[in-house]
Coordinates of C-alpha atoms and ligand atoms in Angstrom, one line a residue:
X1 CA -61.5 -119.5 -86.2
X2 CA -63.2 -122.0 -84.0
X3 CA -64.0 -125.3 -85.7
X4 CA -66.8 -127.5 -84.3
X5 CA -69.2 -130.0 -85.5
X6 CA -72.2 -128.0 -84.6
X7 CA -73.1 -124.3 -83.8
X8 CA -76.2 -123.7 -82.0
X9 CA -77.5 -120.0 -82.0
X10 CA -79.8 -119.3 -79.0
X11 CA -79.3 -120.6 -75.3
X12 CA -83.1 -120.7 -74.4
X13 CA -84.7 -123.9 -73.5
X14 CA -84.4 -125.2 -77.0
X15 CA -80.7 -124.6 -77.5
X16 CA -79.8 -126.0 -74.2
X17 CA -81.6 -129.3 -74.7
X18 CA -80.2 -129.4 -78.2
X19 CA -76.8 -129.5 -76.6
X20 CA -78.1 -132.7 -74.6
X21 CA -79.6 -134.5 -77.4
X22 CA -76.5 -133.8 -79.6
X23 CA -74.2 -134.9 -76.8
X24 CA -76.2 -138.3 -76.5
X25 CA -75.1 -139.1 -80.2
X26 CA -71.4 -138.1 -79.3
X27 CA -71.8 -134.7 -81.4
X28 CA -69.9 -131.5 -79.9
X29 CA -71.6 -128.1 -80.1
X30 CA -70.7 -124.8 -79.3
X31 CA -73.6 -122.5 -78.0
X32 CA -73.9 -118.6 -78.8
X33 CA -76.4 -116.3 -77.3
X34 CA -76.6 -112.4 -77.5
X35 CA -77.6 -112.3 -73.8
X36 CA -75.1 -112.3 -70.8
X37 CA -76.9 -115.5 -69.3
X38 CA -78.5 -118.7 -70.8
X39 CA -82.1 -119.3 -70.3
X40 CA -83.9 -117.2 -73.1
X41 CA -87.5 -116.0 -72.3
X42 CA -87.5 -118.1 -69.2
X43 CA -84.6 -116.2 -67.5
X44 CA -85.2 -113.0 -69.2
X45 CA -89.0 -112.5 -69.0
X46 CA -90.4 -114.6 -66.3
X47 CA -87.7 -116.5 -64.0
X48 CA -89.9 -116.4 -61.0
X49 CA -93.1 -118.0 -62.6
X50 CA -94.1 -121.4 -62.4
X51 CA -94.5 -123.7 -65.1
X52 CA -97.0 -126.5 -65.2
X53 CA -96.6 -128.4 -68.5
X54 CA -93.2 -129.9 -68.3
X55 CA -93.7 -133.7 -68.4
X56 CA -93.0 -135.4 -65.1
X57 CA -92.3 -132.1 -63.3
X58 CA -95.7 -131.1 -62.1
X59 CA -94.6 -127.5 -61.3
X60 CA -91.1 -126.0 -62.2
X61 CA -89.9 -122.4 -61.8
X62 CA -88.9 -121.0 -65.1
X63 CA -85.2 -120.3 -63.7
X64 CA -85.4 -123.7 -62.0
X65 CA -85.9 -125.3 -65.6
X66 CA -83.1 -123.5 -67.1
X67 CA -80.9 -124.5 -64.0
X68 CA -81.9 -128.0 -64.4
X69 CA -81.2 -127.9 -68.1
X70 CA -77.7 -126.5 -67.5
X71 CA -76.9 -129.5 -65.0
X72 CA -78.3 -132.1 -67.6
X73 CA -76.0 -130.8 -70.3
X74 CA -72.9 -130.4 -68.1
X75 CA -71.5 -133.8 -69.1
X76 CA -71.2 -132.6 -72.6
X77 CA -69.0 -129.7 -71.9
X78 CA -70.5 -127.5 -74.7
X79 CA -68.7 -124.1 -74.7
X80 CA -70.9 -121.2 -74.3
X81 CA -70.4 -117.7 -75.9
X82 CA -72.6 -115.6 -74.0
X83 CA -73.1 -111.8 -74.9
X84 CA -72.3 -112.3 -78.4
X85 CA -75.0 -111.9 -81.1
X86 CA -74.7 -113.9 -84.0
X87 CA -74.6 -111.7 -86.9
X88 CA -73.3 -113.7 -89.8
X89 CA -74.2 -117.2 -91.2
X90 CA -72.8 -118.2 -94.6
X91 CA -72.9 -121.5 -96.2
X92 CA -69.4 -122.1 -98.0
X93 CA -68.9 -124.0 -101.2
X94 CA -67.4 -127.0 -99.3
X95 CA -71.0 -127.2 -97.5
X96 CA -69.6 -126.2 -94.1
X97 CA -70.6 -122.9 -92.5
X98 CA -68.9 -119.8 -91.4
X99 CA -70.7 -118.2 -88.4
X100 CA -69.5 -114.8 -87.0
X101 CA -70.5 -112.9 -83.9
X102 CA -70.8 -109.1 -83.3
X103 CA -67.7 -109.5 -81.1
X104 CA -65.8 -110.9 -84.0
X105 CA -65.5 -114.6 -83.0
X106 CA -65.7 -116.8 -85.9
X107 CA -66.7 -120.3 -86.2
X108 CA -66.5 -123.3 -88.8
X109 CA -69.1 -125.6 -88.5
X110 CA -70.7 -128.7 -90.3
X111 CA -74.1 -127.8 -89.2
X112 CA -76.0 -125.1 -87.5
X113 CA -79.1 -125.3 -85.3
X114 CA -80.8 -122.1 -85.0
X115 CA -82.7 -121.8 -81.5
X116 CA -83.2 -118.0 -81.5
X117 CA -86.8 -118.0 -80.1
X118 CA -88.5 -114.7 -80.6
X119 CA -85.3 -113.1 -81.7
X120 CA -82.2 -111.4 -80.0
X121 CA -83.1 -109.2 -77.0
X122 CA -82.2 -105.7 -77.6
X123 CA -82.7 -102.7 -75.2
X124 CA -85.8 -100.6 -76.1
X125 CA -84.6 -97.2 -77.2
X126 CA -85.4 -93.6 -76.3
X127 CA -87.9 -92.6 -79.1
X128 CA -86.7 -89.0 -79.7
X129 CA -85.6 -87.5 -82.9
X130 CA -81.8 -87.2 -83.2
X131 CA -81.3 -89.6 -80.2
X132 CA -78.9 -91.7 -82.5
X133 CA -76.2 -89.3 -82.6
X134 CA -75.6 -89.4 -79.0
X135 CA -76.2 -93.2 -78.5
X136 CA -73.0 -94.9 -76.8
X137 CA -71.6 -91.3 -76.0
X138 CA -74.4 -89.5 -74.1
X139 CA -77.3 -91.7 -74.2
X140 CA -76.7 -95.1 -72.7
X141 CA -78.9 -98.5 -72.5
X142 CA -76.3 -100.1 -70.0
X143 CA -73.7 -98.9 -67.9
X144 CA -70.2 -99.6 -69.1
X145 CA -68.4 -97.5 -66.6
X146 CA -70.1 -96.4 -63.5
X147 CA -67.0 -94.4 -62.6
X148 CA -67.3 -92.4 -65.8
X149 CA -70.6 -91.1 -64.7
X150 CA -69.5 -89.7 -61.2
X151 CA -69.4 -86.0 -61.0
X152 CA -71.7 -85.9 -64.0
X153 CA -75.4 -84.2 -64.2
X154 CA -77.6 -87.4 -64.9
X155 CA -80.9 -88.3 -66.2
X156 CA -82.1 -91.9 -65.7
X157 CA -85.3 -93.2 -67.3
X158 CA -87.4 -96.0 -66.1
X159 CA -89.3 -97.5 -63.5
X160 CA -88.0 -101.0 -63.1
X161 CA -85.1 -102.5 -61.0
X162 CA -82.1 -101.4 -63.3
X163 CA -83.4 -97.6 -63.2
X164 CA -83.8 -97.8 -59.4
X165 CA -80.6 -99.9 -58.9
X166 CA -78.4 -97.0 -60.8
X167 CA -80.3 -94.3 -59.2
X168 CA -79.3 -95.7 -55.7
X169 CA -75.9 -96.1 -56.7
X170 CA -75.1 -92.8 -58.5
X171 CA -77.4 -90.6 -56.6
X172 CA -74.5 -89.3 -54.1
X173 CA -71.7 -89.6 -56.7
X174 CA -73.5 -87.5 -59.6
X175 CA -73.4 -83.7 -59.9
X176 CA -77.3 -84.0 -60.0
X177 CA -79.6 -86.9 -60.9
X178 CA -83.1 -86.9 -62.1
X179 CA -85.1 -89.9 -62.2
X180 CA -88.0 -89.9 -65.0
X181 CA -90.9 -92.3 -65.1
X182 CA -94.0 -92.2 -66.9
X183 CA -96.0 -93.2 -64.0
X184 CA -95.9 -92.6 -60.2
X185 CA -96.0 -96.5 -59.3
X186 CA -92.7 -98.5 -60.1
X187 CA -92.1 -102.1 -61.2
X188 CA -88.9 -102.2 -59.1
X189 CA -88.7 -103.8 -55.7
X190 CA -90.5 -101.8 -52.9
X191 CA -87.4 -101.5 -51.0
X192 CA -85.5 -99.9 -53.8
X193 CA -88.5 -97.5 -54.3
X194 CA -88.5 -96.5 -50.6
X195 CA -84.4 -95.9 -50.7
X196 CA -85.1 -93.8 -53.8
X197 CA -87.7 -91.6 -51.9
X198 CA -85.4 -91.1 -49.1
X199 CA -82.7 -90.0 -51.7
X200 CA -85.2 -87.6 -53.0
X201 CA -86.2 -86.1 -49.6
X202 CA -82.5 -85.7 -48.7
X203 CA -82.2 -83.8 -52.1
X204 CA -80.0 -86.2 -53.8
X205 CA -82.7 -87.3 -56.6
X206 CA -85.3 -85.1 -58.5
X207 CA -88.1 -87.4 -59.3
X208 CA -90.4 -86.2 -62.3
X209 CA -93.2 -88.2 -63.5
X210 CA -93.5 -87.9 -67.3
X211 CA -92.1 -88.9 -70.7
X212 CA -89.1 -87.4 -72.7
X213 CA -90.4 -84.9 -75.2
X214 CA -87.2 -83.3 -76.7
X215 CA -83.5 -83.5 -76.5
X216 CA -81.8 -80.1 -75.6
X217 CA -78.7 -79.6 -77.7
X218 CA -76.4 -76.4 -78.3
X219 CA -74.1 -76.9 -81.3
X220 CA -74.2 -80.4 -81.6
X221 CA -73.8 -81.0 -77.7
X222 CA -76.3 -82.8 -75.5
X223 CA -77.3 -80.2 -72.7
X224 CA -80.4 -81.9 -71.2
X225 CA -83.9 -83.0 -72.1
X226 CA -87.5 -81.7 -71.9
X227 CA -90.1 -83.8 -69.9
X228 CA -93.7 -83.6 -70.3
X229 CA -95.8 -84.5 -67.3
X230 CA -99.4 -86.1 -67.3
X231 CA -100.8 -82.6 -66.3
X232 CA -99.2 -81.1 -69.5
X233 CA -96.5 -79.4 -67.5
X234 CA -92.9 -79.2 -69.4
X235 CA -89.9 -79.6 -67.2
X236 CA -86.3 -78.9 -68.1
X237 CA -83.7 -81.4 -67.1
X238 CA -80.2 -80.3 -67.4
X239 CA -78.1 -83.3 -68.1
X240 CA -75.2 -84.4 -70.2
X241 CA -75.5 -88.2 -69.7
X242 CA -78.8 -90.1 -70.1
X243 CA -79.4 -93.7 -68.9
X244 CA -82.3 -95.5 -70.4
X245 CA -83.6 -98.5 -68.9
X246 CA -86.8 -99.3 -70.8
X247 CA -86.3 -103.1 -70.7
X248 CA -85.5 -105.5 -73.5
X249 CA -87.5 -106.3 -76.7
X250 CA -86.9 -109.3 -78.9
X251 CA -85.9 -108.7 -82.6
X252 CA -85.4 -111.1 -85.1
X253 CA -82.4 -109.1 -86.1
X254 CA -79.6 -110.6 -88.4
X255 CA -81.4 -114.0 -88.6
X256 CA -83.7 -112.2 -91.4
X257 CA -80.6 -111.7 -93.6
X258 CA -79.2 -115.2 -93.9
X259 CA -81.1 -116.4 -96.9
X260 CA -83.6 -118.5 -94.9
X261 CA -87.2 -119.0 -95.9
X262 CA -89.4 -117.2 -93.3
X263 CA -93.0 -117.1 -92.6
X264 CA -94.3 -114.2 -90.6
X265 CA -90.8 -114.0 -89.1
X266 CA -90.4 -117.5 -88.2
X267 CA -88.2 -120.1 -90.1
X268 CA -90.1 -122.7 -92.4
X269 CA -88.8 -126.2 -91.6
X270 CA -89.9 -129.6 -92.4
X271 CA -91.4 -131.9 -89.5
X272 CA -89.0 -134.7 -90.1
X273 CA -85.8 -133.2 -89.8
X274 CA -86.8 -129.7 -88.9
X275 CA -84.5 -128.4 -91.4
X276 CA -84.8 -125.1 -93.2
X277 CA -84.3 -124.4 -97.0
X278 CA -80.7 -124.2 -96.5
X279 CA -79.3 -128.0 -96.0
X280 CA -77.4 -128.3 -92.7
X281 CA -79.1 -125.3 -91.2
X282 CA -82.0 -126.6 -88.8
X283 CA -84.3 -124.6 -86.5
X284 CA -86.2 -125.5 -83.5
X285 CA -88.2 -123.9 -80.5
X286 CA -90.2 -120.5 -81.0
X287 CA -88.3 -119.5 -84.2
X288 CA -89.4 -122.3 -86.4
X289 CA -93.0 -122.7 -88.1
X290 CA -94.5 -125.7 -89.7
X291 CA -98.2 -126.8 -90.0
X292 CA -99.6 -127.1 -86.5
X293 CA -96.6 -125.4 -84.6
X294 CA -97.3 -124.7 -81.0
X295 CA -94.8 -122.5 -79.4
X296 CA -94.2 -124.5 -76.3
X297 CA -90.8 -125.7 -74.5
X298 CA -92.4 -129.2 -74.8
X299 CA -92.5 -128.9 -78.7
X300 CA -88.8 -127.5 -78.5
X301 CA -87.6 -130.6 -76.7
X302 CA -89.2 -133.0 -79.2
X303 CA -87.8 -131.0 -82.0
X304 CA -84.4 -131.0 -80.6
X305 CA -84.3 -134.9 -80.4
X306 CA -85.3 -135.2 -84.2
X307 CA -82.7 -132.6 -85.1
X308 CA -79.9 -134.4 -83.6
X309 CA -80.5 -137.5 -85.6
X310 CA -80.9 -135.2 -88.7
X311 CA -77.7 -133.5 -87.8
X312 CA -75.7 -136.9 -87.4
X313 CA -77.0 -138.0 -90.7
X314 CA -76.0 -134.5 -92.3
X315 CA -72.6 -134.7 -90.9
X316 CA -71.9 -138.6 -91.3
X317 CA -74.1 -139.8 -94.1
X318 CA -72.6 -143.2 -94.1
X319 CA -73.0 -143.8 -90.4
X320 CA -75.8 -146.1 -89.6
X321 CA -78.4 -144.9 -87.3
X322 CA -80.4 -146.6 -84.5
X323 CA -82.2 -145.8 -81.5
X324 CA -80.6 -146.4 -78.1
X325 CA -82.1 -146.0 -74.7
X326 CA -80.0 -144.1 -72.1
X327 CA -81.3 -146.7 -69.5
X328 CA -79.4 -149.4 -71.4
X329 CA -76.9 -148.0 -73.8
X330 CA -73.2 -148.3 -72.4
X331 CA -72.0 -145.7 -74.8
X332 CA -74.5 -143.2 -73.9
X333 CA -73.9 -143.6 -70.1
X334 CA -70.2 -143.1 -70.9
X335 CA -71.1 -139.9 -72.6
X336 CA -73.3 -138.9 -69.7
X337 CA -70.5 -139.9 -67.1
X338 CA -72.8 -142.5 -65.4
X339 CA -72.7 -146.0 -65.0
X340 CA -75.7 -148.3 -65.4
X341 CA -77.3 -150.5 -62.9
Ligands
LIG401 C1 -94.5 -115.0 -69.7 C2 -94.3 -116.4 -70.3 C3 -94.7 -117.5 -69.8 C4 -94.6 -118.7 -70.6 N1 -95.1 -120.0 -70.1 C5 -94.9 -121.3 -70.6 C6 -95.4 -122.3 -70.1 O1 -96.0 -122.4 -69.1 N2 -95.0 -123.6 -70.8 C7 -94.4 -123.4 -72.2 O2 -94.1 -124.4 -72.5 N3 -94.0 -122.2 -72.6 C8 -94.2 -121.1 -71.9 N4 -93.6 -119.8 -72.4 C9 -93.0 -120.1 -73.8 C10 -91.6 -120.4 -73.6 O3 -90.8 -119.6 -72.7 C11 -90.9 -120.4 -75.0 O4 -91.6 -121.4 -75.8 C12 -89.5 -120.8 -74.8 O5 -88.9 -120.0 -74.3 C13 -89.0 -121.1 -76.2 O6 -87.6 -121.5 -76.1 P1 -86.5 -121.0 -77.2 O7 -85.3 -121.7 -76.8 O8 -87.1 -121.5 -78.7 O9 -86.5 -119.4 -77.4 P2 -86.0 -118.3 -76.2 O10 -86.5 -118.8 -74.7 O11 -86.7 -117.0 -76.9 O12 -84.5 -118.3 -76.4 C14 -83.7 -117.9 -77.5 C15 -82.5 -117.3 -77.3 O13 -82.0 -117.1 -78.4 C16 -81.1 -115.9 -78.5 N5 -80.9 -115.3 -79.6 C17 -81.8 -114.9 -80.8 N6 -81.2 -114.6 -81.9 C18 -80.0 -114.4 -81.5 C19 -78.7 -114.1 -82.4 N7 -78.7 -113.5 -83.6 N8 -77.5 -114.3 -81.8 C20 -77.3 -114.8 -80.5 N9 -78.5 -115.2 -79.6 C21 -79.9 -115.1 -80.2 C22 -82.0 -115.1 -77.6 O14 -81.0 -114.0 -76.8 C23 -82.5 -115.9 -76.6 O15 -81.9 -116.1 -75.4 C24 -93.9 -118.9 -71.8 C25 -93.5 -117.5 -72.4 C26 -93.8 -116.5 -71.6 C27 -93.2 -114.9 -72.1

């Protein structure tokens, strides 16, 4: 069990800046995210898009913003636990919290800040009856071992970079590979599409425009899948391994089960401390709601600043609180690893 002052759930812009604001007050945090990299929506959904409403940065790429935040929080050495969905949050009788992740990591924390955004990102599943039985063994949403797919008959679903990258990687190593996409146009990089077409011309890839209609099974064994084309034709694809890359969709997931007061899938908080109905559990960024809430990065930053004072008071009620400026505070500058002018 890892013991810490604060656990922050979610490493989007809100969670990252929370590390900074707590750090300025000398409070240590562990940061948890179900994704393999920090950045939340900025990194996952629109890394290359410019953002124009971050104060004092007239224009900033979404990934650039995340990189800048990571640089800004570096002095505080928060440990990140990435690729681990937080599944459990329990307030113990002593008022502290036990937080657990799907990977089995356990934390003991004095306060929790939920910065879960629109929820944890989960792969969109193949929507076919009976598919659950094969998920993980024959139907995959990520590739755990490419070598295990060599020599197998594969069907890859999707039109984005993941689908095309794995098509290029596995085409010559599989016993047969069919790529299925609902449209003739692809979202993937044009160079990848061109390479896929080359592999198709060379006979390594069969491309079908269409959608999966039915799994073909024989005595509980997956044999393939039926694909329906826009012209109504049904194609039989023989494959024992299906790789599905339909992108990621956010799901509120376990957060809904922690006894928090919710309002339309958002955590209801006050606007002084951004505290939930559970004392010691705070919520910032897109995941919270209060009268007038605007889901902007700017709002998340403000909320993080106020939460850090609320957390300090929750952890150390006897401690006197006063506002210090980073410009002039020697203790803050020490924490930041800089020296004042
Ligand atoms: C296309 C697009 C353009 C946008 N442009 C702007 C803009 O110009 N200006 C602006 O201010 N805002 C913009 N936004 C909105 C902005 O991105 C969000 O307000 C911001 O990302 C919210 O930050 P967050 O940290 O609260 O949540 P998120 O960025 O959603 O991050 C939350 C993180 O929490 C993780 N998480 C959730 N549940 C769990 C769990 N149970 N366990 C572990 N991890 C979990 C998720 O995996 C995720 O990484 C835009 C959004 C989109 C989609």
